[in-house]
PDB file of C-alpha atoms in Angstrom:
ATOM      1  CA  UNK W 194       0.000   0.000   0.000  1.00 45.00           C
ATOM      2  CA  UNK W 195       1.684   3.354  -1.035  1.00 59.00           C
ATOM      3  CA  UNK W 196       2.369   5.841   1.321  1.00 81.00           C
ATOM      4  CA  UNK W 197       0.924   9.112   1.596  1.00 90.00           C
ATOM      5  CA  UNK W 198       2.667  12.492   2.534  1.00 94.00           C
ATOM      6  CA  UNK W 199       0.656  15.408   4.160  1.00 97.00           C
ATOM      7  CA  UNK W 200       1.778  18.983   4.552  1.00 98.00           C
ATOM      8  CA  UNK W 201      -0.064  20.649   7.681  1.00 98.00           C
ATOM      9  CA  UNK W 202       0.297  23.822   8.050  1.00 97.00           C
ATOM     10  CA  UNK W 203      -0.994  26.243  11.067  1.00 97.00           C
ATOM     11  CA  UNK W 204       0.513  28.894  13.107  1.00 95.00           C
ATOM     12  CA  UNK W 205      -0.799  27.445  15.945  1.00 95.00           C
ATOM     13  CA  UNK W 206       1.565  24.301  17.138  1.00 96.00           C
ATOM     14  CA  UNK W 207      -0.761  22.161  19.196  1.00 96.00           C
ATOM     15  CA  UNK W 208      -2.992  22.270  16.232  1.00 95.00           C
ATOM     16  CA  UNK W 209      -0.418  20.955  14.353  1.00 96.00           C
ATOM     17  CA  UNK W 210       0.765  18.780  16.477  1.00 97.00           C
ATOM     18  CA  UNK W 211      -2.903  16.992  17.154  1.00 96.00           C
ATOM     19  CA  UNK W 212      -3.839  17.092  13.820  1.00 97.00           C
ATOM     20  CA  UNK W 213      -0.086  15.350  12.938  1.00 97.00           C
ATOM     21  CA  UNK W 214      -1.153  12.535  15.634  1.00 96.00           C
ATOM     22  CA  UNK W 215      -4.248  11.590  13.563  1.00 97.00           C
ATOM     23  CA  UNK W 216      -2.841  11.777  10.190  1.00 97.00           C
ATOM     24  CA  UNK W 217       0.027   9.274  11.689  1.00 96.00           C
ATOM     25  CA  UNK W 218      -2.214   6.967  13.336  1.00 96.00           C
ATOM     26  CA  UNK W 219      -4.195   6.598   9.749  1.00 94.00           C
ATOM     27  CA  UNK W 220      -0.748   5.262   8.632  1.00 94.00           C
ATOM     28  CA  UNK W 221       0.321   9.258   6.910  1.00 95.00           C
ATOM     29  CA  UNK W 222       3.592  10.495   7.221  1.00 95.00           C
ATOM     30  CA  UNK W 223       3.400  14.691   7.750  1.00 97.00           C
ATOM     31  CA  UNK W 224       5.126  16.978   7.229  1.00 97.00           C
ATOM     32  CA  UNK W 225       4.696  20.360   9.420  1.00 97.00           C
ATOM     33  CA  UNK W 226       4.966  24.373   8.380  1.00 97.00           C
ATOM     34  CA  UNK W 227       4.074  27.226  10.668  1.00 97.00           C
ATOM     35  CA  UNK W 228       2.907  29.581   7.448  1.00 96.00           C
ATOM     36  CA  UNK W 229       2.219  29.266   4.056  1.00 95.00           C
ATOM     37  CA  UNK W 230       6.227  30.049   2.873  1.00 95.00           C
ATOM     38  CA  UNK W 231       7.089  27.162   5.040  1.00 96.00           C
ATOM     39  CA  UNK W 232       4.494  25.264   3.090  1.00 96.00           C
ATOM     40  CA  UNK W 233       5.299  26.342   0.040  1.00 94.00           C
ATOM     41  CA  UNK W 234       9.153  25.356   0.593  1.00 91.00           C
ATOM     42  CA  UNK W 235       8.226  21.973   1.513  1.00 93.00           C
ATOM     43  CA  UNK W 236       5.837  20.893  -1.251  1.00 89.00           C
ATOM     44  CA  UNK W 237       8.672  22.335  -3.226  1.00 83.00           C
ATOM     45  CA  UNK W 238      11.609  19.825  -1.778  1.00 82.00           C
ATOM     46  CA  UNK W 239       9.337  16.725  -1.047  1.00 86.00           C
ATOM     47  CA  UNK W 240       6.846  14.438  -2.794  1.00 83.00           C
ATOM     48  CA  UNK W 241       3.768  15.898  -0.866  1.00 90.00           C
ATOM     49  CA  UNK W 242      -0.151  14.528  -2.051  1.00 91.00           C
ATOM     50  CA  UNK W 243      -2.436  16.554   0.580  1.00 95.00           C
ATOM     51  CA  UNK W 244      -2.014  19.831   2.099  1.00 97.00           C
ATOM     52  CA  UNK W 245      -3.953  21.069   4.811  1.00 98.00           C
ATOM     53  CA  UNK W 246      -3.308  24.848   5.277  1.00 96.00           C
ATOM     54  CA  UNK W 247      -5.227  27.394   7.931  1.00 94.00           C
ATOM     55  CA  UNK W 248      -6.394  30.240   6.260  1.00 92.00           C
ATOM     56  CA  UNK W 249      -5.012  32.857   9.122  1.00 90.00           C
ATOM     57  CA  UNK W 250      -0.928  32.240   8.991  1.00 93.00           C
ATOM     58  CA  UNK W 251       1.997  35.304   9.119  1.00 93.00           C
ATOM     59  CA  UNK W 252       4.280  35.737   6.463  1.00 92.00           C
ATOM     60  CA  UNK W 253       2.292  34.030   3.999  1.00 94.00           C
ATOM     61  CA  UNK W 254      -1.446  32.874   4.638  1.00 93.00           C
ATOM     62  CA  UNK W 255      -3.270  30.197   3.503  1.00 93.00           C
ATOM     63  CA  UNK W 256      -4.894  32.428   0.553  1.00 92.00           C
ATOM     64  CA  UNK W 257      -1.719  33.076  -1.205  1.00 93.00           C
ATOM     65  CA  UNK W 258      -0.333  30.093  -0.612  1.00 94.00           C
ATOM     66  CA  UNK W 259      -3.196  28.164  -2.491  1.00 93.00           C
ATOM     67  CA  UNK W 260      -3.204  30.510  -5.251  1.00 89.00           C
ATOM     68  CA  UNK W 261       0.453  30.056  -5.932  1.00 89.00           C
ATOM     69  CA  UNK W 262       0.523  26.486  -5.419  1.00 90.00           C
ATOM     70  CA  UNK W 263      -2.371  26.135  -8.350  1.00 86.00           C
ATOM     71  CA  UNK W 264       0.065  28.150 -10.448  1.00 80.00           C
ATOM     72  CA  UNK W 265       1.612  24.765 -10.859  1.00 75.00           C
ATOM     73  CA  UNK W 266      -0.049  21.506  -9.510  1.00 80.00           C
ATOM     74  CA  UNK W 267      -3.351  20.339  -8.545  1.00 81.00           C
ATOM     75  CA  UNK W 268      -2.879  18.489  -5.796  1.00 87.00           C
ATOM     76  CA  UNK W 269      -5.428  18.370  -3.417  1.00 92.00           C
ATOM     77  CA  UNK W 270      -6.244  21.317  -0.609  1.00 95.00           C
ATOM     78  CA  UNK W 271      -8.259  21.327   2.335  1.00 96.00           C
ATOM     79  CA  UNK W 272      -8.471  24.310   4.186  1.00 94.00           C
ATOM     80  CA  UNK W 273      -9.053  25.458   7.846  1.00 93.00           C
ATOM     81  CA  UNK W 274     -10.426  28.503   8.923  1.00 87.00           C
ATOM     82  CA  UNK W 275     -11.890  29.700  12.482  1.00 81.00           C
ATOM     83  CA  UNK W 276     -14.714  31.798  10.278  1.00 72.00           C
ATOM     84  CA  UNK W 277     -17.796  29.999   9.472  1.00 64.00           C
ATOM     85  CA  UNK W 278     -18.804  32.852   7.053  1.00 63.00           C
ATOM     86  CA  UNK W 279     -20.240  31.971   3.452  1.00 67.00           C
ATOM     87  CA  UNK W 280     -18.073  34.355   2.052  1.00 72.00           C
ATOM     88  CA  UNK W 281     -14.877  32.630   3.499  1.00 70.00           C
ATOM     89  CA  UNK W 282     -15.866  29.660   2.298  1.00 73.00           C
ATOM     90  CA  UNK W 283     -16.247  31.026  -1.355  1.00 80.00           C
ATOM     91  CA  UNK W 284     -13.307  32.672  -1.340  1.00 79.00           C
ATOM     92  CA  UNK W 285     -10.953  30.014  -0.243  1.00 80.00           C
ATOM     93  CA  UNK W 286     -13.026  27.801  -2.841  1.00 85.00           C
ATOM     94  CA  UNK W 287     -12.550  30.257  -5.323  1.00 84.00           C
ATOM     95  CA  UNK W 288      -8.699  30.700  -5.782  1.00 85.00           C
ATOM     96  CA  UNK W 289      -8.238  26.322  -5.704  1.00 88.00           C
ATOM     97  CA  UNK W 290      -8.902  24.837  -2.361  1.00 91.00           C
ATOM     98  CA  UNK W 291     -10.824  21.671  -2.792  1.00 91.00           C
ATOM     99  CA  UNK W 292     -12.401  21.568   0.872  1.00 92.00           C
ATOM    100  CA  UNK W 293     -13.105  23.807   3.536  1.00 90.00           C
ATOM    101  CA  UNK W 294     -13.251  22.570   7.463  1.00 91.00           C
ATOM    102  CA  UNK W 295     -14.570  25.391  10.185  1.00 89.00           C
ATOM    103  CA  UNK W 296     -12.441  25.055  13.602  1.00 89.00           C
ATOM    104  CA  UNK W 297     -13.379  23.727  15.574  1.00 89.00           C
ATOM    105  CA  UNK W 298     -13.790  20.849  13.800  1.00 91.00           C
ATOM    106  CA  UNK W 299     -13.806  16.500  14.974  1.00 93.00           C
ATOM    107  CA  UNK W 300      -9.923  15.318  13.862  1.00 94.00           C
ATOM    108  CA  UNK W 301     -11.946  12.356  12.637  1.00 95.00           C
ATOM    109  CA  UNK W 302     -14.321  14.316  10.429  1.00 94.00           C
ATOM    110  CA  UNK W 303     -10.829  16.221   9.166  1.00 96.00           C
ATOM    111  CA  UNK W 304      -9.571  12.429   8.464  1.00 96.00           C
ATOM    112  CA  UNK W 305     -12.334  11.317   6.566  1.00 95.00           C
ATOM    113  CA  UNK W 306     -12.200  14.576   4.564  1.00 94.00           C
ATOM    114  CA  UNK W 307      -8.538  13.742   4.212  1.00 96.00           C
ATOM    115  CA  UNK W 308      -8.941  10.107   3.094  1.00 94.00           C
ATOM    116  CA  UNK W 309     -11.786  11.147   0.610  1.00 90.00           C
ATOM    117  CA  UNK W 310      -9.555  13.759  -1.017  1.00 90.00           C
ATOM    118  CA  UNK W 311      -6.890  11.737  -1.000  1.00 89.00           C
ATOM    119  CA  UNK W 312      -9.285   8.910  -3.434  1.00 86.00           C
ATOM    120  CA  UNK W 313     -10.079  11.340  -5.630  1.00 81.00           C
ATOM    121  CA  UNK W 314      -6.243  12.420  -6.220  1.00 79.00           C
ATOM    122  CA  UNK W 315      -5.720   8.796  -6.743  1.00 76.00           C
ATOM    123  CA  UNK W 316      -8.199   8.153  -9.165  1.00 68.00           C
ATOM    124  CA  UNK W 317      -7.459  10.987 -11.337  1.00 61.00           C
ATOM    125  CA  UNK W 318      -4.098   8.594 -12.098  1.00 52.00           C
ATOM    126  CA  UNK W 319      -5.673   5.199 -12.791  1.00 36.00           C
ATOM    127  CA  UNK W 320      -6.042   3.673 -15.868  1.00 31.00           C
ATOM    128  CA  UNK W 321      -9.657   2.050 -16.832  1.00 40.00           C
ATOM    129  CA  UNK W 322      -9.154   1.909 -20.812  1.00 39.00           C
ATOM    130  CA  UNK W 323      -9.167   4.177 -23.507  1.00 45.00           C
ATOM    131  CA  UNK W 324     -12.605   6.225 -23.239  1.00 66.00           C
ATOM    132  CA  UNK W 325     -13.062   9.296 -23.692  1.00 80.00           C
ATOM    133  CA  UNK W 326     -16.333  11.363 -23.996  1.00 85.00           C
ATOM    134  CA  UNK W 327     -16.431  14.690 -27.123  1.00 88.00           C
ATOM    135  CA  UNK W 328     -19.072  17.101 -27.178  1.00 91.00           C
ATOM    136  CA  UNK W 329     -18.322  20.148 -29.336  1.00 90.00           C
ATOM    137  CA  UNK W 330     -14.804  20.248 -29.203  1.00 91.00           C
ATOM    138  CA  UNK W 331     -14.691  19.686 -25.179  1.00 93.00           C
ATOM    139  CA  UNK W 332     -13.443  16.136 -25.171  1.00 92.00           C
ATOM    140  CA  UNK W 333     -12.850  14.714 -21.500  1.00 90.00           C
ATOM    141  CA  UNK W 334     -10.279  11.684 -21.917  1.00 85.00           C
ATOM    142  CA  UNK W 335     -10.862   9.328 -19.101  1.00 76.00           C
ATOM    143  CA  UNK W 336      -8.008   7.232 -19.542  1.00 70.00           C
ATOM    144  CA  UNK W 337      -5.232   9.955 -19.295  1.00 76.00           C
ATOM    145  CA  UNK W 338      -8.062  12.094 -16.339  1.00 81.00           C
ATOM    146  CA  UNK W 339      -7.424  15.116 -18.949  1.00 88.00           C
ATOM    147  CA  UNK W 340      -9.335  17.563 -20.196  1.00 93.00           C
ATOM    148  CA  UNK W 341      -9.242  20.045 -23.675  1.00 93.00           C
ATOM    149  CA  UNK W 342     -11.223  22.631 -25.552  1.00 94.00           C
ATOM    150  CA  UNK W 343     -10.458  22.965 -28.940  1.00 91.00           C
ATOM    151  CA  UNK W 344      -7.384  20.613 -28.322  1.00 90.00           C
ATOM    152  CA  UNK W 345      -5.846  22.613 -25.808  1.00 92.00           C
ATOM    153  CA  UNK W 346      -5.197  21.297 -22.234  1.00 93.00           C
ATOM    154  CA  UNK W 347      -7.339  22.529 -19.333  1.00 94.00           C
ATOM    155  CA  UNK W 348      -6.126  22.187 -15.845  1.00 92.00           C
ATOM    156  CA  UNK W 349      -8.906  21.063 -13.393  1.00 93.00           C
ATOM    157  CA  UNK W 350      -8.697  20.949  -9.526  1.00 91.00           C
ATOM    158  CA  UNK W 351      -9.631  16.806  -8.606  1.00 90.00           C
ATOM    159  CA  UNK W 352     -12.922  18.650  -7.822  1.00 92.00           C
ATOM    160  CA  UNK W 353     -13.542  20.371 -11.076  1.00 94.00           C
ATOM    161  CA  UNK W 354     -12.302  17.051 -12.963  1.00 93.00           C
ATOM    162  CA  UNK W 355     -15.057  14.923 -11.120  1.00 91.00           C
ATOM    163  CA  UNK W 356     -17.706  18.151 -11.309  1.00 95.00           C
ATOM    164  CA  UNK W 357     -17.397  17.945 -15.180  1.00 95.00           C
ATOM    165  CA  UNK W 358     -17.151  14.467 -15.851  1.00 91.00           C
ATOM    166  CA  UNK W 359     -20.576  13.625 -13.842  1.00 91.00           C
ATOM    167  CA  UNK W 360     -22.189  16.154 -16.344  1.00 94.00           C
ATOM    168  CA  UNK W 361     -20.124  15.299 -19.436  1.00 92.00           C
ATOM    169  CA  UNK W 362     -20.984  11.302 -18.889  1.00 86.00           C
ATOM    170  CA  UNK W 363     -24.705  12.654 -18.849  1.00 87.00           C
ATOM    171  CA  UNK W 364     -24.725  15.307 -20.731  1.00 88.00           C
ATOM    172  CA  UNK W 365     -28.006  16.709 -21.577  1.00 89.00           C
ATOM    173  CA  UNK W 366     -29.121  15.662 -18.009  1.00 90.00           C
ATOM    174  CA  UNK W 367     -30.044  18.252 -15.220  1.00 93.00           C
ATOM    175  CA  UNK W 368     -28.324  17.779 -11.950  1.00 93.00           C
ATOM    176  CA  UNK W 369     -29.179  19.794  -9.131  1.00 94.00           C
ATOM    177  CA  UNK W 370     -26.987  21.363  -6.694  1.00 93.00           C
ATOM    178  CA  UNK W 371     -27.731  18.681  -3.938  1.00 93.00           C
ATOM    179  CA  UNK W 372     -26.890  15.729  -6.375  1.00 92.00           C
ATOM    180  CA  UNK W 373     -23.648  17.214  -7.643  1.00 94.00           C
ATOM    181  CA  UNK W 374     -22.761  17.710  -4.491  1.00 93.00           C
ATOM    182  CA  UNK W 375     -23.838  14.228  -2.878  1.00 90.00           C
ATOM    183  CA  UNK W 376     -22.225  12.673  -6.188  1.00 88.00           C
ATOM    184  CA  UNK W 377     -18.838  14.334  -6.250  1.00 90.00           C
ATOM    185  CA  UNK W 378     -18.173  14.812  -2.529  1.00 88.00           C
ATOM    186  CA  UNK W 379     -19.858  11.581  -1.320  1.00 82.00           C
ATOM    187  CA  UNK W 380     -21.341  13.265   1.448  1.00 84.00           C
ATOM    188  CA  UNK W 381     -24.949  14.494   2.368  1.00 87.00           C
ATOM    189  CA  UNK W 382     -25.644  18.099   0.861  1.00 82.00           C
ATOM    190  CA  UNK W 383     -26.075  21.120   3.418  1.00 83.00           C
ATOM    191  CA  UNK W 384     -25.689  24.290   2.832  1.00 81.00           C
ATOM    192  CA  UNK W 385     -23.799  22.670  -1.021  1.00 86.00           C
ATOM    193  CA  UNK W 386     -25.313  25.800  -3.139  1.00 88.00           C
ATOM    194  CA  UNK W 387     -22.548  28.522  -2.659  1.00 89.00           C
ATOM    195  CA  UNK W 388     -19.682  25.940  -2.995  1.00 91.00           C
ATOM    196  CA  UNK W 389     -20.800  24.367  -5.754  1.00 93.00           C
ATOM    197  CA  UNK W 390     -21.516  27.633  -7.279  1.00 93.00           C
ATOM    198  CA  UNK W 391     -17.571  28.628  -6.860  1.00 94.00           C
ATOM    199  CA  UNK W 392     -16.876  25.134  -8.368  1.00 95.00           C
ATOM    200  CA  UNK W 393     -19.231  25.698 -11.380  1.00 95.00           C
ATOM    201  CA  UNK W 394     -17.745  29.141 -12.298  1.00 95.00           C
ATOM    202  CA  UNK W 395     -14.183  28.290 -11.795  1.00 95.00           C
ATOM    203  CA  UNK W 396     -14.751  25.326 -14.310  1.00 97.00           C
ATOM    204  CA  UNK W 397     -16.654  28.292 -16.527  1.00 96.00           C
ATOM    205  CA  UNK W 398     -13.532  30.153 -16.368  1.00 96.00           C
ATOM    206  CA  UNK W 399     -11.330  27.683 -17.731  1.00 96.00           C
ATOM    207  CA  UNK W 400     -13.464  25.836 -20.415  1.00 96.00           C
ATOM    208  CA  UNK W 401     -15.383  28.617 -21.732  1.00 95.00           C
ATOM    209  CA  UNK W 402     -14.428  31.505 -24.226  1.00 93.00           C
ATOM    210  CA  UNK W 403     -17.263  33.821 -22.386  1.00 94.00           C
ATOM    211  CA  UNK W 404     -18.191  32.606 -19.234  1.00 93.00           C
ATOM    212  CA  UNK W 405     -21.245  35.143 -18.954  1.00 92.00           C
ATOM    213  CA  UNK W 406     -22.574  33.052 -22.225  1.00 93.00           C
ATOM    214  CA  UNK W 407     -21.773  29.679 -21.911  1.00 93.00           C
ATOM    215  CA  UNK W 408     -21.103  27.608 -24.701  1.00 93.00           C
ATOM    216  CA  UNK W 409     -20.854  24.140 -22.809  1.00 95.00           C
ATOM    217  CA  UNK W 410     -21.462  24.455 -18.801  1.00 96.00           C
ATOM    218  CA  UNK W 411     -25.447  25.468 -18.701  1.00 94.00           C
ATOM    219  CA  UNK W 412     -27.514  26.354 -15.574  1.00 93.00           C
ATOM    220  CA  UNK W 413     -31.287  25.647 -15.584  1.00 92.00           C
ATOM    221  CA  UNK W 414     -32.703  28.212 -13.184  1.00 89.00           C
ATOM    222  CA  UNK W 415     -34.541  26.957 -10.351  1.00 87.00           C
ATOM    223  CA  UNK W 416     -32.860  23.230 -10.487  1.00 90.00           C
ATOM    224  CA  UNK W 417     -29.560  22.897 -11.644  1.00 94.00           C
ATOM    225  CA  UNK W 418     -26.560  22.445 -13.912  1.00 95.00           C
ATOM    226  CA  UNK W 419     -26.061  20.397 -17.216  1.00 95.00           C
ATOM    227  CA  UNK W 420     -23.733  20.530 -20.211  1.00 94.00           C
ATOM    228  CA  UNK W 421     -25.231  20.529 -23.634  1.00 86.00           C
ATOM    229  CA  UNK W 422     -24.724  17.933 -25.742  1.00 78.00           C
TER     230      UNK W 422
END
């Protein structure tokens, strides 16, 4: 069984210390940073699959630090914040993060958000033969978990990947917030509108020319989201 590596990363030590405890007793090694630079350094000298960064960190917070790490990879983030605020959430959503826990949160709810990330990542490297799904020039290649417009390379988020493959596979099909949410996170939906709503737009922003008039990514108002076929 392969080995994981976790960056945790938190001004506050005894947070990272307990949350290093857990992560260790699921059988993950961890690696620790006290701000996002710290973080940053590490992903940069170390074969890292997970980072879990607090939002509130000196030097470099947890905002930055996700938007530069998306400059380059797509590993998977989950973030931490002590603000339960909507707009928070969005915005940590917004520039890449792939979760969002509130402190204070269960360390066993923070595994089992870790472990379900941490599938996804996987998945997006496993081969299940050559398929691969074209509608108007947006061809989703399941084999090589890629993604193209107009035969040039999109970079997805694991979230965005599974987000537009559920409505790619069906496309035509109306999916409401709740079921995209239930489908791609594998969790119950509460409160899922706002962050699938970040999810939806990002994806907007990468696969279509005008994201105010999409060509491929459709809402239906009052129940949900499909792409066109």
């Amino acid at each position: 069984m392969a080995r994981f590596t976790v960056v945790v990363a938190d001004d506050d030590k005894e947070i990272r210390d307990g949350i290093e405890i857990y992560l260790k007793n699921e059988g993950y090694d961890v690696l620790k940073a006290a701000d996002g630079r710290e973080a940053l350094d590490l992903l940069q000298n170390n074969e890292v699959h997970l980072l879990i960064l607090d939002i509130m960190m000196p030097n470099m917070d947890g905002i930055a630090a996700t938007f530069k790490i998306r400059e380059a990879q797509n590993i998977p983030i989950i973030m931490l914040s002590a603000k339960a605020e909507d707009s928070d959430k969005i915005h940590g959503l917004s520039v890449g993060a792939d979760d969002y826990v509130t402190k204070p949160f269960h360390p066993l709810e923070l595994m089992a958000r870790v472990k379900s990330q941490l599938r996804r990542y996987v998945q997006l490297g496993t081969y299940d033969g050559q398929k691969k799904v074209e509608i108007d020039g947006l061809v989703l290649d399941e084999n090589a978990k890629e993604l193209s417009v107009d035969g040039k390379p999109v970079k997805l988020t694991p979230i965005e990947y599974k987000i537009t493959e559920l409505l790619m596979k069906n496309a035509g099909r109306v999916f409401s917030i709740n079921e995209i949410y239930e489908r791609v996170w594998n969790e119950e939906a509460y409160n899922a509108e706002n962050i699938v709503a970040v999810h939806i737009r990002k994806i907007r922003e990468k696969i279509e020319a005008d994201p105010k008039n999409p060509r491929y990514l459709k809402v239906v108002w009052g129940i949900g989201y499909k792409i066109e076929k």
